[in-house]
Short mmCIF file of C-alpha atoms in Angstrom, two decimals:
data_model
loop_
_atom_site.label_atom_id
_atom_site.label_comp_id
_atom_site.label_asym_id
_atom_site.label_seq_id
_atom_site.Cartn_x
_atom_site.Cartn_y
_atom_site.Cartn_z
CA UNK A 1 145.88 208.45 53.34
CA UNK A 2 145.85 205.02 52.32
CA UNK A 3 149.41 205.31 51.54
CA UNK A 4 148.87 208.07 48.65
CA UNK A 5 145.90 206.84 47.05
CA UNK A 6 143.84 209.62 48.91
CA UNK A 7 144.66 213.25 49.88
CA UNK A 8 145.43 214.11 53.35
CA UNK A 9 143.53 217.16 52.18
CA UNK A 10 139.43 216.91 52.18
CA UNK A 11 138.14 218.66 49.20
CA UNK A 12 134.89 220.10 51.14
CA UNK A 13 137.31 222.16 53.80
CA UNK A 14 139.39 223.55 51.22
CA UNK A 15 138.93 227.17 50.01
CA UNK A 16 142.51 227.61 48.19
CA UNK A 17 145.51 226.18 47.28
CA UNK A 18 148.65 228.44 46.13
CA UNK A 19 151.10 226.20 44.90
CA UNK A 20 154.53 227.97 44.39
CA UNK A 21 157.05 225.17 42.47
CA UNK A 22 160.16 227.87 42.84
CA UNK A 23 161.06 231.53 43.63
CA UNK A 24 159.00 231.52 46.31
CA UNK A 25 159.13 234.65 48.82
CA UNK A 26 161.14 234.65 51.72
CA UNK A 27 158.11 234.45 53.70
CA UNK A 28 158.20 230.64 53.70
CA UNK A 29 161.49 229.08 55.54
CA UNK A 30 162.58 225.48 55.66
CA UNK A 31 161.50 224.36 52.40
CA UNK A 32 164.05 222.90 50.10
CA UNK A 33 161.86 223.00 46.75
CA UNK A 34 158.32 224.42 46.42
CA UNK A 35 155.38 225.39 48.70
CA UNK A 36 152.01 223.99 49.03
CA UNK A 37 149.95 226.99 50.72
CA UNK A 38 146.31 225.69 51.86
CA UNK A 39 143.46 228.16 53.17
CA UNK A 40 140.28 226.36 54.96
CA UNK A 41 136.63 226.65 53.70
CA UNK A 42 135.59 230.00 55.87
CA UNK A 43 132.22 228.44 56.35
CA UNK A 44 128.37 229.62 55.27
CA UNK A 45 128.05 233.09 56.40
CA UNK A 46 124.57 233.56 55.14
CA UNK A 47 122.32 230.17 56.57
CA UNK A 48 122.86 226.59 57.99
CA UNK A 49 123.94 224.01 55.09
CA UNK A 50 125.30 220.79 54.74
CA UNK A 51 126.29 218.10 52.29
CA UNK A 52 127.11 214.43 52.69
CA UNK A 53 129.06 212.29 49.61
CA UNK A 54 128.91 208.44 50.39
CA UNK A 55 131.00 206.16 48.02
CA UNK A 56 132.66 202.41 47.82
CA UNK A 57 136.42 203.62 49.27
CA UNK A 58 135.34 206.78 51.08
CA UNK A 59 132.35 208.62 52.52
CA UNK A 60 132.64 212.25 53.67
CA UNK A 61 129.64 214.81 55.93
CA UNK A 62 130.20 218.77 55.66
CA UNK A 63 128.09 221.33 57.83
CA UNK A 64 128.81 224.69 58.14
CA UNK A 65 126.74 228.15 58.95
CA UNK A 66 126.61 231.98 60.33
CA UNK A 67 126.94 232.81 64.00
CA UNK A 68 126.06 235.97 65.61
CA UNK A 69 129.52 237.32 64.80
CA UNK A 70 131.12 234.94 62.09
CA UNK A 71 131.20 231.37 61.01
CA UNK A 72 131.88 228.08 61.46
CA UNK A 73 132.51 224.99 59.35
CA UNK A 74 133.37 220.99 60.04
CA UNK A 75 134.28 218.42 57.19
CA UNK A 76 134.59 214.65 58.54
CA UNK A 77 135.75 212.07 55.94
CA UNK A 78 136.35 208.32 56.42
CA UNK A 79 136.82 205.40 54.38
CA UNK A 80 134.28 202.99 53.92
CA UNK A 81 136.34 199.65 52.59
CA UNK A 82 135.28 197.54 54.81
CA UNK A 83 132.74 195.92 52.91
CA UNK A 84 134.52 195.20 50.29
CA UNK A 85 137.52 193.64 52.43
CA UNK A 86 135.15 191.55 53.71
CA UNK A 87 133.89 190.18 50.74
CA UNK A 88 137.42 190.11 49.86
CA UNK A 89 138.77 187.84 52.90
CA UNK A 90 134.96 185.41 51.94
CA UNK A 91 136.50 184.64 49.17
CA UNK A 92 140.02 183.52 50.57
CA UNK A 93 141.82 185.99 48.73
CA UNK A 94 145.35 186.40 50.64
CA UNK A 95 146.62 189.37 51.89
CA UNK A 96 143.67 191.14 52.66
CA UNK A 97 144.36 193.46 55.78
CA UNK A 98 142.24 192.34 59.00
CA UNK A 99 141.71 196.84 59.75
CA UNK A 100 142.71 198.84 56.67
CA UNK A 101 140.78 202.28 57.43
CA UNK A 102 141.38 206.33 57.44
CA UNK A 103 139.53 209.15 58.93
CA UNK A 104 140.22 213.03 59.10
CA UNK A 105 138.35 216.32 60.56
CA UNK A 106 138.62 219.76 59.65
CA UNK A 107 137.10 222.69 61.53
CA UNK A 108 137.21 226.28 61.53
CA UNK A 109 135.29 229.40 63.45
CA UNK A 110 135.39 232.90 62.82
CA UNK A 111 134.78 235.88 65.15
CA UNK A 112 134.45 239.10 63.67
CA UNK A 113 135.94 241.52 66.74
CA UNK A 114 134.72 244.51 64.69
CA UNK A 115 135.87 246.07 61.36
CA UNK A 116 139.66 246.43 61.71
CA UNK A 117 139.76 242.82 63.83
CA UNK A 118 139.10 239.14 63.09
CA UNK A 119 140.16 235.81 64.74
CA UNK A 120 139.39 232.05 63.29
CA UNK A 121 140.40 228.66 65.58
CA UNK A 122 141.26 225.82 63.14
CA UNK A 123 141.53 222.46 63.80
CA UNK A 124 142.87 218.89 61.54
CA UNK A 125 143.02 215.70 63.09
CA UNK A 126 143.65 212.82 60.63
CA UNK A 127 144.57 208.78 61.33
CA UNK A 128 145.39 205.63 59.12
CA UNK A 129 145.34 202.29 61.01
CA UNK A 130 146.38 198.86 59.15
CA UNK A 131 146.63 195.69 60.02
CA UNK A 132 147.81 193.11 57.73
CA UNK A 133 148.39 189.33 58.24
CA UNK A 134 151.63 188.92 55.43
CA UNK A 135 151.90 185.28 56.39
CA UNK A 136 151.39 182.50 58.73
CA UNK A 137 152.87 183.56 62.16
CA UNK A 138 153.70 187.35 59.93
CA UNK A 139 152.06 190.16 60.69
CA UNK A 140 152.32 193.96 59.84
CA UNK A 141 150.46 196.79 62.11
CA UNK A 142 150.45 200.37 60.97
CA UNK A 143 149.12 203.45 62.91
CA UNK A 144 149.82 206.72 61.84
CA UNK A 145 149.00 210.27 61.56
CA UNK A 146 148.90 214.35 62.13
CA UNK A 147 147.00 217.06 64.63
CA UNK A 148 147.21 220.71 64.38
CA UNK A 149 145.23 223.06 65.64
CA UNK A 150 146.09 226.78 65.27
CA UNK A 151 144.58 230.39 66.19
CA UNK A 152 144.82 233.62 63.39
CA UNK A 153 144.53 237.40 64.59
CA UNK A 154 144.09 239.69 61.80
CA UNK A 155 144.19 243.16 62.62
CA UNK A 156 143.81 246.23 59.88
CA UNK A 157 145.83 249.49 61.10
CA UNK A 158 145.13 251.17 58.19
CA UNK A 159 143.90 250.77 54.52
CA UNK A 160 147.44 250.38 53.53
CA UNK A 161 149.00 248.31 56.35
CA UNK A 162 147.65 245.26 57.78
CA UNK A 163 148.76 242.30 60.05
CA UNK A 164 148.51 238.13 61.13
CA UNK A 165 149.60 236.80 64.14
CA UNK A 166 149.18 232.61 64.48
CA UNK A 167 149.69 230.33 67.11
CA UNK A 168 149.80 226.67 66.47
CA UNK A 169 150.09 223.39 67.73
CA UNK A 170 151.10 220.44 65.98
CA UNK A 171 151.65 216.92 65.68
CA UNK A 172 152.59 214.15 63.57
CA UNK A 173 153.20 209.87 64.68
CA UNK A 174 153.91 206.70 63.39
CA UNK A 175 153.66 203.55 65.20
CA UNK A 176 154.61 200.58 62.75
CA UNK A 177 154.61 197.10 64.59
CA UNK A 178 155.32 193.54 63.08
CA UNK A 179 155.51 189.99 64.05
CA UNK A 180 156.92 187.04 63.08
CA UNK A 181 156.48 184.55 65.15
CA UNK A 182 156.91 184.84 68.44
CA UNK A 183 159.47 188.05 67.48
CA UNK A 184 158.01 191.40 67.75
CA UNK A 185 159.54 194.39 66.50
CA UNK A 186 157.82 197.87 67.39
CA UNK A 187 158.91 201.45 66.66
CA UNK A 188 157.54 205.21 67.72
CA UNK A 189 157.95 208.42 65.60
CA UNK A 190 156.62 211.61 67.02
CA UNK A 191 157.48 215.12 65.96
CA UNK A 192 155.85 218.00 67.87
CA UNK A 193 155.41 221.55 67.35
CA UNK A 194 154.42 224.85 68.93
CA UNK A 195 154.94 228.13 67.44
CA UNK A 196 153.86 231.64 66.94
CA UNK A 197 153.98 233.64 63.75
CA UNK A 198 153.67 237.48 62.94
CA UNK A 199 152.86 239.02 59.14
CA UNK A 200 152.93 242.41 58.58
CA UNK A 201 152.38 243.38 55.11
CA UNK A 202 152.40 247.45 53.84
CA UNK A 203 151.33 248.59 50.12
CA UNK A 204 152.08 252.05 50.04
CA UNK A 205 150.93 252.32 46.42
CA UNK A 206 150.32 250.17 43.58
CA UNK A 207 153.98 249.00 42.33
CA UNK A 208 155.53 249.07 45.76
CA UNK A 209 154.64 246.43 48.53
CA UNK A 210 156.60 245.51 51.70
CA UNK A 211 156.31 242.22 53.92
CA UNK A 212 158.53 241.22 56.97
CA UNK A 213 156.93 239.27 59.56
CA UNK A 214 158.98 236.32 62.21
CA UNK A 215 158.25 232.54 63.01
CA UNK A 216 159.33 231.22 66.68
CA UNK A 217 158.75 227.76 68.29
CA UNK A 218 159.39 224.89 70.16
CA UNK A 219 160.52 221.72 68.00
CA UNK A 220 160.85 218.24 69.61
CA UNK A 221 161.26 214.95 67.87
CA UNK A 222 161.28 211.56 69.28
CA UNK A 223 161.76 208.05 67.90
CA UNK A 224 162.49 204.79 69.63
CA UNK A 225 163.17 201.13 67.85
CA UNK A 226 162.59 198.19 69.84
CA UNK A 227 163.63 194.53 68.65
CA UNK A 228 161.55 191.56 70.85
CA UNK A 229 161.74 193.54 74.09
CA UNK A 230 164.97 195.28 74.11
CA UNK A 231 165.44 198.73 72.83
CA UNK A 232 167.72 199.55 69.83
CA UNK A 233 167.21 203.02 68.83
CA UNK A 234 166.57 205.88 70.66
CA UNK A 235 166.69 209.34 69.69
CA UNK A 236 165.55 212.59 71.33
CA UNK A 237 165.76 216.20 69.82
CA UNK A 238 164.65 219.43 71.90
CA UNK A 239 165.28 223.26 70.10
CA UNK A 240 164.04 226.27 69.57
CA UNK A 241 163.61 227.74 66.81
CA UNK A 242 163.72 231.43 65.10
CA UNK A 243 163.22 232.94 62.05
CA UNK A 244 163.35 236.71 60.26
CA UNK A 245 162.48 237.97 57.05
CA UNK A 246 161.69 241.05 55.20
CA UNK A 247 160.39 241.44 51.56
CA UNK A 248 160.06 244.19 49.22
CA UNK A 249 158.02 243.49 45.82
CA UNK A 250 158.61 246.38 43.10
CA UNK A 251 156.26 246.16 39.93
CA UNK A 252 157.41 249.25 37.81
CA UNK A 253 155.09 247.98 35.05
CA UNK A 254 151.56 245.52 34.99
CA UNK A 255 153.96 243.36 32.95
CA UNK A 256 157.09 243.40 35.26
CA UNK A 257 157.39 242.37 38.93
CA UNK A 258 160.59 241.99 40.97
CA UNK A 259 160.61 240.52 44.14
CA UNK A 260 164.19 240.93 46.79
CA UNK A 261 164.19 239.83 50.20
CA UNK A 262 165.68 237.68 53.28
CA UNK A 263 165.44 235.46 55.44
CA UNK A 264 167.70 234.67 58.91
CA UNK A 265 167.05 231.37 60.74
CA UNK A 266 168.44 230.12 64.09
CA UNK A 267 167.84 226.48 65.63
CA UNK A 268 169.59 225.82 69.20
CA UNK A 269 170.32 222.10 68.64
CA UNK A 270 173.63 222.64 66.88
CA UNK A 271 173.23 226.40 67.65
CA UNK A 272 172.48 226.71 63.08
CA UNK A 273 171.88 230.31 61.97
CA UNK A 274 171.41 230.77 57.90
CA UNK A 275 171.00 233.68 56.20
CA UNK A 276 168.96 233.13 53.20
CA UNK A 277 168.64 235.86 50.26
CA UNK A 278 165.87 235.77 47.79
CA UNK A 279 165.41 237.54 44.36
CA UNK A 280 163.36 236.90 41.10
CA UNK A 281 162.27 238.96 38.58
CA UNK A 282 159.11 237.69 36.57
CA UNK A 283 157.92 239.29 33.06
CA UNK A 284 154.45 238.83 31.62
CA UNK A 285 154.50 237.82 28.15
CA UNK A 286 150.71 237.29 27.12
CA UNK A 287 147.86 236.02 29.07
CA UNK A 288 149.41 232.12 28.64
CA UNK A 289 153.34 232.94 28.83
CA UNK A 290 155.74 234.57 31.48
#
């Protein structure tokens, strides 16, 4: 938000973050460099609660509480600049943006099936609009942002071998616009994405554990470019996509873990299968060093 001064993450729905900066396991496909892994705030299981946080630049209202088989949570934030754009554009100061705002919700529920079954709907929906006068007769408009919702199945078949299944829906746009003059130049970016995801992990003991799951979907991207009334760009991708993996991890000692696995991926546009290998091998020096 705000063009990297805030997170697109709110702080009160956030349980964990797992950041893995390399090696990571061949559970995670398309990334080029490191993985940011973020798990949502489960909610109060034990009574109704709520917090609100108001500030200069951004203001932000959590409730959460028990059900009669789970939890639930919702974190809204928004920015709150207004005032001081206003007393900004009082004082003739140039460049102040006419709308310069954010806002973003997070929600979650849990359902407890029984012991050996849970499911949990989570939602994000998250906007930045701007509108800046750059000059006389200049004029910059900026709208842009993501929605996801998903749905997790976790299932238990035994005390050794467990399982996640995820469906999700998501979707990311940008709609920059500017003026000059009587020119107008206006442009659409939309990426969407449905897929469904299976986990299965199995720890047969304490130094051996095995993971192998897929990832399938429906990938479309769309972006048009117009230039005062006639259109310039326009581009249009539809695929499906697949992906494989298995894992083994093998710690023969507390200090030694070595981790071997891969990954297959297929996309139809441009019919693309890869076949990815993983393997690190991590020793534990001391308590500070590995």
């Amino acid at each position: 938000h705000f063009f990297g001064v805030f997170s697109t993450f709110n702080p009160d729905a956030i349980k964990d973050v797992r950041l893995y900066k390399g090696a990571y396991g061949s559970e995670y496909g398309g990334r080029i460099g490191s993985v940011v892994d973020i798990y949502n705030n489960d909610g109060n299981r034990r009574e109704n609660a709520g917090s609100i946080s108001l500030g200069l630049l951004a203001s932000r209202v959590l409730v959460e509480g028990p059900h009669r088989k789970g939890s639930w949570m919702l974190a809204v934030r928004r920015s709150t600049v207004e005032p001081l754009l206003a007393v900004a554009r009082g004082q003739d100061v140039e460049g102040i943006p006419n709308t310069f705002y954010f806002y973003d919700a997070n929600g979650k529920v849990n359902v407890d099936l029984g012991q050996d079954d849970r499911i949990s709907t989570s939602f994000y929906a998250g906007q930045d609009v701007v509108d800046v006068p750059i000059a006389d007769g200049v004029a910059a408009r900026i709208r842009y942002g993501n929605r996801t919702i998903s749905t997790n199945w976790t299932h238990l078949f035994s005390d050794r071998l467990f399982s996640n299944f995820t469906v999700t829906g998501s979707q990311y746009f940008s709609k920059p616009e500017f003026e000059f003059a009587t020119t107008n130049i206006f442009q659409t970016n939309d990426v969407w994405d449905y897929s469904i995801k299976g986990d299965f992990e199995y720890l047969p003991d304490s130094r051996h554990q095995i993971k192998a799951g897929f990832w399938t979907g429906n990938f479309r991207f769309d972006f048009r470019s117009v230039f005062d009334g006639l259109e310039g760009l326009n581009l249009e991708t539809r695929a499906l996509y697949t992906n494989l993996f298995g894992e083994y991890i093998f710690r023969p000692t507390a200090d030694w873990t070595v981790t071997s696995g891969l990954r297959g991926a297929y996309f139809s546009d441009g019919s693309f299968v890869r076949i990815e290998p993983r393997l690190s091998v991590e020793r534990r020096l001391s308590d500070q060093l590995y």
